Amino acid sequence: GAGQDVGRSCILVSIAGKNVMLDCGMHMGYNDDRRFPDFSYITQNGRLTDFLDCVIISHFHLDHCGALPYFSEMVGYDGPIYMTHPTKAICPILLEDYRKITVDKKGETNFFTSQMIKDCMKKVVAVHLHQTVQVDEELEIKAYYAGHVLGAAMFQIKVGCESVVYTGDYNMTPDRHLGAAWIDKCRPDLLISESTYATTIRDSKRCRERDFLKKVHETVERGGKVLIPVFALGRAQELCILLETFWERMNLKAPIYFSTGLTEKANHYYKLFITWTNQKIRKTFVQRNMFEFKHIKAFDRAFADNPGPMVVFATPGMLHAGQSLQIFRKWAGNEKNMVIMPGYCVQGTVGHKILSGQRKLEMEGRQILEVKMQVEYMSFSAHADAKGIMQLIRQAEPRNVLLVHGEAKKMEFLKQKIEQEFHVSCFMPANGETTTILTNPCIPVDISLGLLKRETVIGPLPDAKKPKLMHGTLLMKDNSFRLVSPEQALKELGLAEHQLRFTCRVHIQDPRKEHETVLRVYNHLKGILKDYSVQHLPDGSITVESILIQATAHSEDQGTKVLLVSWTYQDEELGSYLTSLLKKGLPQSTP
Amino acid sequence: MAAHLKKRVYEEFTKVVQQQHEDLSSKKLRLTKPSKSAALHVDLCKATSPADALQYLLQFARKPVEVESVEGVVRILLEHYYKENDASVRLKIASLLGLLSKTAGFSPDCIMDDAINTLQNEKSHQVLAQLLDTLLVIGTKLPENPSVRMRLVEVACKHLTDSSHGVRNKCLQLIGCLGPVEKGVAKEAESQAAKDVQKIIGDHFNDQDPRVRTAAIKAMLQLHERGLKLQQAIYSQACKLLADDYEQVRSAAVQLIWVLSQLYPESIVPIPSSNEEIRLVDDAFGKICHMVSDGSWVVRVQAAKLLGSMQQVSSHFLEQTLDKKLMSDLRRKRTAHERAKELYSSGEFSSGRKWGDDAPKEEIDTGAVNLIESGACGAFVHGLEDEMYEVRIAAVEALCMLAQSSPSFAEKCLDFLVDMFNDEIEEVRLQSIHTMRKISNNITLREDQLDTVLAVLEDSSRDIREALHELLCCTNVSTKEGIHLALVELLKNLTKYPTDRESIWKCLKFLGSRHPTLVLPLVPELLSTHPFFDTPEPDMDDPAYIAVLVLIFNAAKSCPTMPALFSDHTFRHYAYLRDSLSHLVPPLRLPGRKLVSSAVSPSITPHEDPSQQFLHQSLERVYNFQHLDPRGIQELLEFTIRDLQRLGELQSELAGMADFTATYLQCQLLLIKALQEKLWNVAAPLYLKQNALASAAAKQILEETYKMEFMYSGVESRQVVIIHHMRLQAKALQLIVTARTTRGVEPLFGMCEKFLQEVDSFQRCFISELPHMQGSFVDKLLDLMPRLVTSKPSEVVKILQTTLRQSTFLHLPLPEQLHRATANIIEPTGESDNPLRFTSGLVVALDVDATLEHVQDPQGTVKVQVLYPDGQAQLIHPKPADFRNPGPGRHRLITQVYLSHTAWTEPCQIEVRLLLAYNSNRSKASTRIPKSTWSESLEALPPSENGIEGTIPFSKPVKVYIMPKPARR
C-alpha cells in the first residue's frame, strides 16, 4: 500500500535476505476488501511468520496501523511487531474506536474483535528513541524522532552494512506540542520518505496560528461561541495547547470545553510521554504539565445551551455526525458564533458543504438549517512540505530515495527535483510494484595478522581513513572470505607455484659498442632510480632489483641496440615503468 | 586469608606513614624555603607504588609554591619524571610542571629545554599531550621571545604526525597560540624553518579525527585573533568543512567562514556548476544561511548569531533570507503577509479568510522552482520557526542587527518580527519587542501589523506589556485609524491592568507628540464634544480620561489649531493636569489664557538657565556670609535651604543638585547652631538640654553625610572630600559633647586617640585635596597636630572647640551631573483594606515591585526592610536576578518578600521600605585608589573606618495589612 497513494501504508522491504514489513494501515476511502493491504503479495502459501522477520509501525494513525489486528490475528502473524511506547499506548484506543464504528454502527461482521486487538498488542515490542534493537543476529532497527504526532518515529533498518530508513509521516517544522523530525547523517542505502506535500512549500506557521487565535479571541470578546470540530488525536492537542497558552497569556476567562471520551484518555497519555514533546513543554513540565489544562474542561451536552461565550472542541472533525454536528445545529443560527475547520473535509460532509459556501443545509428529516454563523478554515497539518523533505534528505544523505504516501503527479515533480539537486536516484513505485535497488555492499574479509603486518610496513604510514592497496590471495571457501599470502594459498590449495616472466625488447639508436651502451644505460638508470639498487653485473647485464636488462646489437643494423628487459610477475609495476622509461630513449650523451 | 590480612596491615601501615609525613612536611615548610622541594623529594623517594606517588603529588599540588623555590621543585619533579615508569604519575608530573610555570613572577625559560627534552622519549600519548600543554603554558608566559616560540612551534610540528588525536590536538593548539604572527620580523627564522603555520594547520583540516579537525579550525581562529591575516585560500577548504559529519567541526567552520568573509568581503569567488561569480561575503552569507537549517541546534544558533554581523552583504541576498517562495500544487502562492499587504493597499478590510481564499493563482514553471537553493533563501524564516528557542532568539537578534544597518531590510522583516510577538516562549517575545523598538526609527507600522502588535498588550506578563509601551513610544503609525486603535487598546489594557497607568500615560505622551496631524481629526470624537449639545463633563480622576487628555495635549503642542476644538472644561482640566502631572503635559499656548502662556512661552527655550543661575547665585550668597553676624548667617542658611528645596521640587533636572546642596547647608546650619557660644557657657546642670541638642545635631550630620556620599550618583572626589570633612567636624563635635558630659579621663583617652587616627587617615586619603582646603577645620587641625598628639584629652577638646568655631565654611563645588537615588514602591500599594491572612509560623510571600532611579549597583546595595508592629525589623536581600534594567540609570526591582510572624489577635499594618546599604569600605574615597587587588585596597584604607556599614532609607514606606492567624489544631 501507499504506493503513489495516501492511506493503507504497507511496504515490504527485503534487505540482505531479511524481509521487513513497514506499517500495516487501512484505507479510509474503501469499505470493502480494498481497505486492508493484500497480504497475499507476501506469500501465497505458508505462514507469514516464516516469511517476515519483523513488522514496524511508525505511528498510531489508522492509515499506518489500522490493519494490524486483521493481519496478525486473522491472517496470522506471530513474529515481533515494533513500535514506540506512545504508539503502543495509544494505538489500541484508536483500533478499538475504529472497530466500534465499523462493527457496532455499520453492523459489519467478519471484523476483528476486541480480544484480537488485545492479542495483537501482546506481540508488540516497544522501543525507545535512538535505541538500537537487535531483531536477530543480523537485523537491527533504530527509531528516530519524527514529529507529526505523539510517538511518531522514523526507523532505520540495518543488516550488515546495508540500511534503509523509513520515515513514516514526519514533520520538519515544530509545532506547539511536538518538535521537528531529526535524523543523523546515517547515509542509508535507501530512504523511504512520505511525500504528502511533495509540491507545496508552506507559509510560516505563525501566521496561521495568529489568525486562528485572533479569530477565536474576537468572537469570544463579542460574546459568541466558537466550535472547533477536531479528530480526537494529534491536531486537537496542538490546538488545545495553543488556546490554553493564549488564555493564560491574555488572562481570558471564557470557558473552553473538550468533548469527552476518547480524547480524555488520549490526553492522559500525552501527559505521560512528556519526553516526546517539544522543548517548551519539556522544560516547563516540572512547574506545570502543559497537558494539565487549566482552562480546558470536559464538555457536557447541557453546556451547549449555556449563555455567554465559550470555545468547544468536539469530535468528529468533518461535522458529519456525532457531537460536533449536534452543537453545530444548535449554534448555526446565530451570526455571533463561529465554526473553525482546522483540517481538510471530505466531499459530502457538512464540513465540506459549509466550507464551499453553502448557507442553507438540508438536514435529515427535510429540515432546512440556515447557517448564519461565521465559517473559517485554518489548515494545521503536520506533514513535511517539499522543503522539509529536501531538508531531511540533506540530513540523512541517502544513496537512493523512494517516495511513498503521496499522489503520483506530485511525486513526479519531487522525484525530478531530488534527482536534480542531490544526484541520487529516486523511485516512486505504485502499489504492488517492486523496485530493486543495487547497493554497493562491503564484504568483510579475514586477513591473517602476519600478512597484515607485512603489508602495512611497506609504504608510508598507515592512514586509517584512506584505502590501502594490499597484495594477497583471496580465498573463498565455505561461505567465508580470507585474504592470505600467496605462499599459504598455494599450500592450502595444494597447487604448485608457477613463475611468470615478462620480457620486452626496447630498441635504442646507439652507434657505440655494446658495453658502452650498457654503461650508458646503467648510468642513466642509476641517475633516475635513486632508491633502487641498480647494479652492473660483470657479464654485461644490468639488474634493477630483480629485473634484468641486457643489451645486444641488432643483427641487421649495428647502430640499433636491442635492450632486453625481463621481469617476473611480482615486479610488474617496476618492470613496466622501466620499459616505458627506456622507450623514451637515453639522454643525449654527454662526452 | 593471609593475603587479606597482609593487605590490611599494609594499608594501615601506609596510612600511618602518610600522616606522619604530612606533619613533618608542614613543619618544615614554615621553617625554610628550599625545604619544600626537599620534602617533595623525600616524599617521592619514599613512595612505594605509583598510587602512593600520585597521592603525594596530589597533596603537593594543593599547596602554593613560592616563586623562589619553583625552579628547585621543577628539577626534582623532572628527576622523578625520568625515573618513573607509571604513565599516570608522569602525567601528573607533567601537569604539575604546567601549573608551576604559571606561578606569578617565575620566568619559565630556564625549564623549557628540560621540558622539551622530556618529550623525546615519551611513549604514552596522554603524557605527551599533557607535556605539550605544559609547553603551551610556558610559551604563553614568554610572549616577548620569538626564538623560544619558534622552537616550541617546531616541536609541535614534529609531533603533528602522532597517531593519538589528543597529541595532535595539543600540537595544533600550541601552534595556534604561539605560531608567528608577523611575517616580516622573523624572516630568517621563517626561511630556515620554511614553515608556514597556516599551511600546516590547513593540512589538518582533513584529519581523520573530528576532534583534530576542530582543533585545527580553532587554531586558525586563534591565529586570526592574534592578528595574523588569514589567507583567502582557506575559504574553499572551510566551505568543505561545512558538510562535515560532526557538529563541532561544522560549528567551528561556520566561525572560520565568517572571519574570512569579514577579511575579504569584496573578493570574487566563482559559483560551482556555473560560470557566474559573486562576492565572497555574499557567498559566505549564503553558506551560513544554509547552516541555519543544520541538523544540530548548536550549529544553528552559531550560524544565526553570525548572520547578524554580516553587514556588508548585498541587499539582494539579504532580502532572500525572508523569502521562502511558497507554492501549493506547483502553483505560486502568496504568503499571508503579502495578502495582508495587498488587502491593505487596496483599501479593503479583511473579512476573515474564506475556504480557498488563499487559492494559488499562477502556474509556475516546474523547472524554475529550486527547492533547496544554495542561496540565502528563507534562512530567517527557518530560523524564526526553529524548534529550539535559543535559535529563535539568535535569529531575532541577527534580524535586529541587520535591520539596524539596512532600512529597506527593516521594512521587510517587520512582518516576521510582528509574528514573533506570538511566540510561545516569553523571552523570545520580549526579545522581539526590544528588537522592534531598536529598529523603530526605520519603520512605519501598517494597520494590520499594529493590530497584531497591540493584541500583545493584553499579555499577562508585565515585562512584555512594558516593553510594548516602550515600543509604542517610538513607533511611527501611518493612519489616524492606527492611532485610534492604539488608544483603544491601551485603554483596554488600562482597565485590565490598572498598575500600568504611568507607563501607559507616558506611552500616549510620545504617541501624541509624534503624530499631531493624525490626532487632530480624532479630537472631537475622543473628547466626545458635540457641535450643538453640551456633553457632560468627564470625571477628572478617571485614568482613562487622563490618558486621552495626555494624548491630545501632547499632540496640541505642535498643532496650534487643535485647542480650538477643546470645550471649556478641557481648558480647566488642562490647567489641573499641567500642575499635577507636569512631566506628562507640555506647556501649551492656549487662546483663553494669553497672559499666562505668553509669560511662560518665552522662557520655554532658555528655561534652564535662570533656575541654574538662581541656584548658583544663592550658593554664592551663602559662601560669602563671613562678614555677617551669626544670627544673620543662620537666617540666610535657613532661607537658602528652603529656596533650594522648592527649586528641587519645581525643576526635576536640578532636583539632585538642589537637594545635595541643601543637605550640605543643613549640616552646616546644624553645626553652627550646636556651636553657639551662649549654650556652652552656661552652668553644668543646664548642660543637659544643650547636650541633647548638640549630640543630636552631631548624629544628624553624620547621617546626612552618609546620605550625601552614597545616595547621589555622579558625586566626584572633590565632593567626597568635603563630605568627609563635614563628617570629621561632626565627630569632633561628638567628642566635645562627650568630653563635657562624662566624668573621668579614662574613656576620653581612647576616644581622642580614635579621633586623631581618623584625622590621620583623612589626611592620607585626601592628601591631594588638602591644598584646596585653606583655612578649614582640618587644615587648622593638621597645623596643630604635633601639639594635639602630645596633649591631654581635656586640652585636645578645648583646642577642637576653638578650631571648630574658628574654621571657615568650605565651598562645595558642584559636579556636572548629580542625581539623587530614588525609589518608588509600586506594589504593594498600601491601599488595600483586606488583610493578608496566613497561618502563623508559616510564611506568606508578598510581591514587591519598585522602580529605582540613579542607583549604582542596585544588586549589591538595595535591600528591602520589613518593620513589624512590635518593632521587629527584618532585612531582605533581593536576588540579583530580581533587578531588571529597563533603561540607563533606571532599575526595576520585582521580588518576593517572605513574611512570617506569630499569631496576632487582629490585623495590623507592617511597613515595607527600601534601604540603600552602604559600606565605607566601598566609599568613593577608596575607589579612587587604583584597585589592583582586593587585599591591597583594603590595606590602603584607614583601619578605623573599615567596619562602618549602614543603611539609608530611600523610599516612602508602604503599609501592608497582614493578619497571621493562629494555626488550627
Coordinates of C-alpha atoms in Angstrom, one line a residue, chain A residues 203-497:
Chain A
D203 CA 3.8 29.6 4.7
S204 CA 5.1 30.2 8.2
K205 CA 3.1 28.5 10.9
R206 CA 3.0 31.7 13.0
C207 CA 0.7 33.5 10.6
R208 CA -1.8 30.7 10.7
E209 CA -1.6 30.4 14.5
R210 CA -2.0 34.1 14.9
D211 CA -5.0 34.2 12.6
F212 CA -6.6 31.4 14.5
L213 CA -6.1 33.0 17.8
K214 CA -7.3 36.3 16.7
K215 CA -10.5 34.9 15.3
V216 CA -11.2 33.0 18.4
H217 CA -10.4 35.9 20.6
E218 CA -12.6 38.3 18.6
T219 CA -15.6 36.0 18.7
V220 CA -15.2 35.4 22.4
E221 CA -15.0 39.1 23.1
R222 CA -18.1 39.6 21.1
G223 CA -19.8 37.1 23.3
G224 CA -20.1 34.5 20.6
K225 CA -19.4 30.8 20.8
V226 CA -16.7 29.0 18.9
L227 CA -17.0 25.5 17.7
I228 CA -13.8 23.7 16.6
P229 CA -14.6 20.2 15.1
V230 CA -11.5 18.1 15.5
F231 CA -10.4 14.5 15.4
A232 CA -9.5 13.2 18.8
L233 CA -5.8 13.0 18.5
G234 CA -3.0 15.0 17.1
R235 CA -4.2 18.4 15.9
A236 CA -6.7 18.6 18.8
Q237 CA -3.9 18.6 21.3
E238 CA -1.9 21.1 19.4
L239 CA -4.9 23.5 19.2
C240 CA -5.7 22.9 22.9
I241 CA -2.2 23.9 23.9
L242 CA -2.4 26.9 21.6
L243 CA -5.6 28.1 23.1
E244 CA -4.6 27.2 26.7
T245 CA -1.4 29.3 26.5
F246 CA -3.2 32.1 24.8
W247 CA -5.9 32.1 27.5
E248 CA -3.1 32.1 30.1
R249 CA -1.2 35.0 28.5
M250 CA -4.2 37.1 27.8
N251 CA -5.9 36.4 31.1
L252 CA -9.1 35.4 29.4
K253 CA -12.0 33.9 31.4
A254 CA -14.3 32.4 28.8
P255 CA -14.5 28.6 29.3
I256 CA -13.0 26.1 26.8
Y257 CA -14.6 22.7 26.6
F258 CA -13.3 19.5 25.2
S259 CA -15.7 16.7 24.3
T260 CA -15.2 13.8 26.5
G261 CA -14.4 10.1 25.9
L262 CA -11.6 9.2 23.6
T263 CA -9.7 12.5 23.9
E264 CA -9.6 12.4 27.7
K265 CA -7.9 9.1 27.6
A266 CA -5.5 10.3 25.0
N267 CA -4.7 13.5 26.9
H268 CA -3.7 11.3 29.7
Y269 CA -1.1 9.6 27.5
Y270 CA 0.1 13.0 26.3
K271 CA 0.7 13.9 29.9
L272 CA 2.8 10.8 30.4
F273 CA 5.0 11.0 27.4
I274 CA 6.5 14.4 28.0
T275 CA 9.8 13.4 26.6
W276 CA 8.3 13.1 23.2
T277 CA 7.0 16.6 23.1
N278 CA 8.8 19.9 22.2
Q279 CA 11.3 21.9 24.1
K280 CA 8.9 24.3 25.8
I281 CA 6.7 21.6 27.2
R282 CA 9.7 19.5 28.3
K283 CA 11.2 22.5 30.0
T284 CA 8.2 23.6 31.9
F285 CA 6.6 20.4 32.9
V286 CA 8.3 20.4 36.3
Q287 CA 6.3 23.5 37.2
R288 CA 3.3 22.6 35.2
N289 CA 2.5 19.9 32.8
M290 CA 1.2 21.7 29.7
F291 CA -1.4 18.9 29.1
E292 CA -2.9 19.5 32.5
F293 CA -5.2 22.1 31.1
K294 CA -6.2 24.9 33.4
H295 CA -8.8 26.5 31.2
I296 CA -10.0 23.5 29.3
K297 CA -12.7 21.4 30.9
A298 CA -14.7 18.4 29.9
F299 CA -17.8 19.1 27.9
D300 CA -21.2 18.1 28.9
R301 CA -24.1 18.1 26.4
A302 CA -26.0 20.6 28.6
F303 CA -23.3 23.2 28.3
A304 CA -24.1 23.9 24.7
D305 CA -27.2 25.9 25.8
N306 CA -25.3 27.9 28.4
P307 CA -25.4 31.6 27.7
G308 CA -22.2 33.6 27.2
P309 CA -19.1 33.0 25.2
M310 CA -17.3 29.6 25.1
V311 CA -15.0 27.6 22.9
V312 CA -15.8 23.9 22.3
F313 CA -13.6 21.3 20.7
A314 CA -15.9 18.5 19.5
T315 CA -15.4 15.3 17.5
P316 CA -15.6 14.3 14.7
G317 CA -13.6 16.7 12.6
M318 CA -15.7 16.8 9.5
L319 CA -19.1 17.6 11.1
H320 CA -20.6 14.5 9.6
A321 CA -22.1 13.0 12.8
G322 CA -21.9 12.9 16.5
Q323 CA -21.4 15.7 19.0
S324 CA -19.8 18.3 16.7
L325 CA -22.8 18.1 14.4
Q326 CA -25.3 18.4 17.3
I327 CA -23.5 21.5 18.6
F328 CA -23.3 22.9 15.1
R329 CA -27.0 22.6 14.7
K330 CA -27.7 24.5 17.9
W331 CA -25.3 27.3 17.2
A332 CA -25.6 27.7 13.4
G333 CA -28.4 30.3 13.6
N334 CA -26.5 33.0 15.5
E335 CA -24.2 35.2 13.4
K336 CA -22.1 35.9 16.5
N337 CA -20.9 32.4 16.6
M338 CA -18.2 30.8 14.6
V339 CA -17.0 27.4 13.4
I340 CA -13.4 26.9 12.6
M341 CA -12.5 23.9 10.5
P342 CA -8.9 23.0 11.3
G343 CA -8.4 20.5 8.5
Y344 CA -9.5 19.0 5.3
C345 CA -13.1 17.8 4.8
V346 CA -14.2 15.0 2.6
Q347 CA -16.8 15.8 -0.1
G348 CA -20.3 15.1 1.0
T349 CA -19.8 16.0 4.7
V350 CA -21.5 19.0 6.3
G351 CA -18.0 20.4 6.8
H352 CA -17.2 20.4 3.1
K353 CA -20.6 22.0 2.3
I354 CA -20.2 24.9 4.6
L355 CA -16.7 25.5 3.6
S356 CA -17.7 25.7 0.0
G357 CA -20.0 28.4 0.9
Q358 CA -23.5 26.8 1.3
R359 CA -25.6 28.7 3.7
K360 CA -28.7 26.5 3.6
L361 CA -28.2 22.9 4.6
E362 CA -30.7 20.2 4.2
M363 CA -30.6 18.0 7.3
E364 CA -32.2 14.6 7.7
G365 CA -36.0 14.9 8.0
R366 CA -36.1 17.6 5.3
Q367 CA -35.3 20.3 7.7
I368 CA -33.5 23.3 6.3
L369 CA -30.8 24.7 8.5
E370 CA -29.8 28.2 7.8
V371 CA -26.2 28.8 8.6
K372 CA -25.7 32.3 9.9
M373 CA -22.5 31.7 11.9
Q374 CA -19.2 32.5 10.5
V375 CA -17.3 29.7 8.9
E376 CA -13.5 29.8 9.0
Y377 CA -10.9 27.5 7.6
M378 CA -7.4 27.1 9.1
S379 CA -5.1 24.4 7.9
F380 CA -3.0 22.8 10.5
S381 CA -1.2 19.9 9.0
A382 CA 1.8 18.1 10.4
H383 CA 3.5 16.7 7.3
A384 CA 6.8 17.9 6.0
D385 CA 6.4 20.1 2.9
A386 CA 8.7 19.9 -0.1
K387 CA 11.3 21.9 1.5
G388 CA 11.2 19.8 4.6
I389 CA 11.5 16.6 2.6
M390 CA 14.6 18.0 0.9
Q391 CA 16.0 19.0 4.2
L392 CA 15.6 15.5 5.6
I393 CA 17.3 14.1 2.5
R394 CA 20.1 16.5 3.0
Q395 CA 20.5 15.5 6.7
A396 CA 20.4 11.8 6.1
E397 CA 22.4 11.7 2.8
P398 CA 20.9 8.6 1.4
R399 CA 22.1 6.9 -1.8
N400 CA 18.6 6.3 -3.1
V401 CA 15.3 7.8 -2.3
L402 CA 11.9 6.1 -2.6
L403 CA 8.7 8.1 -2.4
V404 CA 5.5 6.8 -0.9
H405 CA 2.4 8.2 0.7
G406 CA 1.5 10.8 -1.9
E407 CA -0.1 11.4 -5.2
A408 CA 1.7 10.2 -8.3
K409 CA 1.7 13.6 -10.1
K410 CA 3.1 15.4 -7.2
M411 CA 5.7 12.7 -6.6
E412 CA 6.9 13.0 -10.2
F413 CA 7.8 16.6 -9.5
L414 CA 9.6 15.9 -6.3
K415 CA 11.4 13.0 -7.8
Q416 CA 12.7 15.2 -10.6
K417 CA 13.8 17.7 -8.0
I418 CA 15.6 15.2 -5.9
E419 CA 17.5 13.8 -8.8
Q420 CA 18.5 17.2 -9.9
E421 CA 19.6 18.5 -6.5
F422 CA 21.3 15.6 -4.9
H423 CA 22.2 13.5 -7.9
V424 CA 20.8 10.4 -6.3
S425 CA 18.3 8.1 -8.0
C426 CA 14.7 8.3 -6.9
F427 CA 11.9 5.8 -7.2
M428 CA 8.1 6.0 -6.8
P429 CA 6.7 2.5 -7.2
A430 CA 2.9 2.0 -7.5
N431 CA 1.1 -0.4 -5.3
G432 CA 2.2 -4.0 -5.9
E433 CA 5.3 -2.8 -7.8
T434 CA 8.7 -3.9 -6.7
T435 CA 11.7 -1.7 -7.0
T436 CA 15.2 -3.3 -6.9
I437 CA 17.9 -1.1 -5.7
L438 CA 21.5 -2.0 -6.3
T439 CA 23.7 -1.5 -3.3
N440 CA 27.4 -1.5 -3.0
P441 CA 27.8 -3.8 -0.1
C442 CA 31.0 -4.1 1.6
I443 CA 32.2 -7.6 2.3
P444 CA 34.3 -8.2 5.4
V445 CA 37.3 -10.4 4.7
D446 CA 39.6 -12.0 7.2
I447 CA 43.2 -11.4 6.9
S448 CA 46.0 -13.1 8.7
L449 CA 47.9 -10.9 11.1
G450 CA 51.2 -11.8 9.6
L451 CA 50.2 -10.7 6.2
L452 CA 48.6 -7.5 7.5
K453 CA 51.8 -6.6 9.4
R454 CA 53.9 -7.4 6.4
E455 CA 51.8 -5.3 4.1
T456 CA 51.4 -2.3 6.3
V457 CA 55.1 -2.0 6.8
I458 CA 55.6 -1.3 3.1
G459 CA 54.9 2.2 2.0
P460 CA 54.1 5.3 4.1
L461 CA 52.5 5.3 7.5
P462 CA 49.0 3.9 7.6
D463 CA 46.2 6.3 7.4
A464 CA 43.1 4.7 8.7
K465 CA 40.7 6.7 6.5
K466 CA 42.4 6.2 3.2
P467 CA 42.0 2.9 1.3
K468 CA 45.2 0.9 1.0
L469 CA 46.4 -1.4 -1.6
M470 CA 47.4 -4.8 -0.4
H471 CA 48.8 -7.8 -2.1
G472 CA 47.5 -11.2 -1.2
T473 CA 45.3 -14.0 -2.4
L474 CA 41.6 -14.1 -1.8
L475 CA 40.3 -17.4 -0.8
M476 CA 36.6 -18.1 -0.9
K477 CA 35.9 -21.2 1.0
D478 CA 32.8 -22.4 2.9
N479 CA 31.0 -19.1 2.5
S480 CA 33.8 -17.1 4.2
F481 CA 36.4 -14.9 2.7
R482 CA 40.0 -14.8 3.7
L483 CA 43.0 -12.9 2.5
V484 CA 46.1 -14.9 2.8
S485 CA 49.6 -14.7 1.5
P486 CA 50.3 -16.4 -1.9
E487 CA 52.5 -19.0 -0.4
Q488 CA 49.9 -20.0 2.1
A489 CA 47.2 -20.1 -0.5
L490 CA 49.3 -22.4 -2.6
K491 CA 49.9 -24.6 0.3
E492 CA 46.3 -24.7 1.2
L493 CA 45.1 -25.4 -2.2
G494 CA 47.8 -27.9 -2.9
L495 CA 49.0 -26.1 -6.1
A496 CA 52.5 -25.7 -7.4
E497 CA 53.9 -22.3 -7.9

